[in-house]
Amino acid sequence: MAATELRGVVGPGPAAIAAPGGGGGAGPPMVGGGGAGGRGDSGPGSGIAPGTVAAVAAGGPGPGAGGVAAAGPAPAPPAGGSGAGGSGSAREGWLFKWTNYIKGYQRRWFVLSNGLLSYYRSKAEMRHTCRGTINLATANITVEDSCNFIISNGGAQTYHLKASSEVERQRWVTALELAKAKAVKMLAESDESGDEESVSQTDKTELQNTLRTLSSKVEDLSTCNDLIAKHGTALQRSLSELESLRLPAESNEKIKQVNERATLFRITSNAMINACRDFLVLAQTHSKKWQKSLQYERDQRIRLEETLEQLAKQHNHLERAFRGATVLPANAPGSAGSGKGQCCSGKGDVSDEDDENEFFDAPEIITVPENLGHKRTGSNISGTSSDISLDEQYKHQLEETKKEKRTRIPYKPNYSLNLWSIMKNCIGKELSKIPMPVNFNEPLSMLQRLTEDLEYHELLDRAAKCENSLEQLCYVAAFTVSSYSTTVFRTSKPFNPLLGETFELDRLEENGYRSLCEQVSHHPPAAAHHAESKNGWTLRQEIKITSKFRGKYLSIMPLGSIHCIFHATGHHYTWKKVTTTVHNIIVGKLWIDQSGEIDIVNHKTGDKCNLKFVPYSYFSRDVARKVTGEVTDPSGKVHFALLGTWDEKMECFKVQPVIGENGGDARQRGHEAEESRVMLWKRNPLPKNAENMYYFSELALTLNAWEAGTAPTDSRLRPDQRLMENGRWDEANAEKQRLEEKQRLSRKKREAEAMKATEDGTPYDPYKALWFERKKDPVTKELTHIYRGGYWECKEKQDWSSCPDIF
């Protein structure tokens, strides 16, 4: 092909270069199209210029442009009472749902749509009331037998369902599996988009830098083009000189081919440079539009933030005015307290599915602060007299603690703080890595919060005396639930412990146990805990805390197993904690909910207890914070049923087996009457004026009280925490920054030592906990930190020479 012909094909501007075998006709298939039956898309080897795609499309498919099969009509749903509904649902129809031990299976109308399975008492009820919904994205679907199947989302909800026939059950299971696959895919896509960072203030600079980089790259390409053109011209001149020489005819033909290829190469480079230049002009032309759009979005975001802040202020003012003008009844839902000092909403008996709906407001917890300035009000001072300073009060309290446990701490100052101004930059991030002011904290560390699990230690004392392992498991389950009762109003964040920080609680004389916690890892934060009682039990755990802030709510996920061993029988129980969620981060009162499932396993006998923490819903007919459970033997037979709430009480009753209609095994039922229930645990009332003392329980009030003889790494000696408890928050913030910087320097020093040891080829021991040893657990086979001993012996000798200087 001659060079003049090539120029005619290319023309001015960016264009593709025809290649042998191009055009989408018969020829070897290439990337982007080309071969027989190919789609003829533009791309390398397709023979179609980018600028000619529209023309080809307008003129119809050329030879070799493969057709795309048109989609045929969708298959019709199967006929019958259940199938695809007219409202866009994937499937709907009647199923039998297990309700409770008394009423057994009840007929319900189920609707599967958009990855959600909802149910109603009747088809007509779809217009106004939904009885329950489960998200299939996180659900497990299990087939029990020919007609029965189970749907569980791993914690909050479990539906035991029964179809009218095996065929009907299989249709439902197939539809549910397909809906679950779609829901998982949608969830993954939404998570990816949700985890993206918000538009930062440096986007404009980054855009300009990108344009400058593109411009410089195009200049480089232009320089290369000039060099290619220069050398190409010289090459063609040399080839022309060769043609003028007297050479054999074959040589002249070869030289002509080389000359044409050199011309083709030069034209190709020119086309590439022109395309890059056009792209740069286009980018520069639209960059102003992009910047204007970006600035508009940024302004909109700022207006939205200001509107939200103003809304939060107005909301708080209305709440304060309402509290000042109205006295709520003691048992009203959401009331902050009562004359008896109780700070939880009143609850009735656990209702069954057919009761009327009950509505519960979110509990009143703390007020969203207004602005970042630290201004004291008249409520800052705690104590009997406003003339007594906070320091003097605390010294007076220290004297009292020598005689008896303290029953009060300085009242929480009424410092104002703009919550949203800080939290808006934390969306999608791990909060343990974000420095927070002490304004968000309570004057306790995470180690002390972990020790609060022992508030109802008497449940383990009673469990140790049980001869029946199933009854013992009931008390262990009640102890597990009781550990959440202190969190119902505790929306403030505990202090993140420093690496190597410890906390001891010696109650050997008063309550028969003593406890030790140590922060064994900083990132991820992990704390090890060991408690031993002379009443015959040992409790140990290692908890890693992960948290995510998603804008509306904060999720806190504790990871790790909790072990409880009873000395006399050798029964060894393990379980894990559920997810804690803090709601209304942006607007409204903060409130806490617990959701998920806990499986408590006796590794010696095989007995199990499954506890379900039902997530709170404004439209639920159940009592708020509901917990249900079943205690089963190794064969799966239910012996005890548990019910109650995680913030108030837990009861149990013995389950009596019944014979099914056909004489076979049937689901067991129990006597749920009031007189047959056994009270396992009931929450202690909060101290008087607890709302002014961070809603601390009686045990929590004593945890940070100064004690003599503790290790120098004990949380009681942490200066920023002590300053905050005394109400000196500005000094506490400064001290907190100093401690964090000191810890940061220590970490960098360890990293430098490790790097040097690696370069020198010498062994380097990573950080090791002082009182706990990391080893494989013999029961769960997990790597965990187990108490190595020695702490209480060192305390008796007052030998703390091995303790690091962390404060």
Tab-separated table of C-alpha atoms in Angstrom, residues 7 88 368 428 444 503 519 569 617 739:
chain	number	residue	atom	x	y	z
A	7	ARG	CA	-2.475	9.464	4.187
A	88	GLY	CA	-42.130	-6.785	41.915
A	368	VAL	CA	-25.567	16.009	71.940
A	428	GLY	CA	-15.827	4.244	57.585
A	444	LEU	CA	-12.570	4.507	83.191
A	503	PHE	CA	-5.749	-3.064	86.194
A	519	GLN	CA	-3.275	-4.466	77.542
A	569	THR	CA	-16.467	-30.594	88.167
A	617	SER	CA	-37.122	-1.918	66.504
A	739	LEU	CA	0.861	10.001	76.795
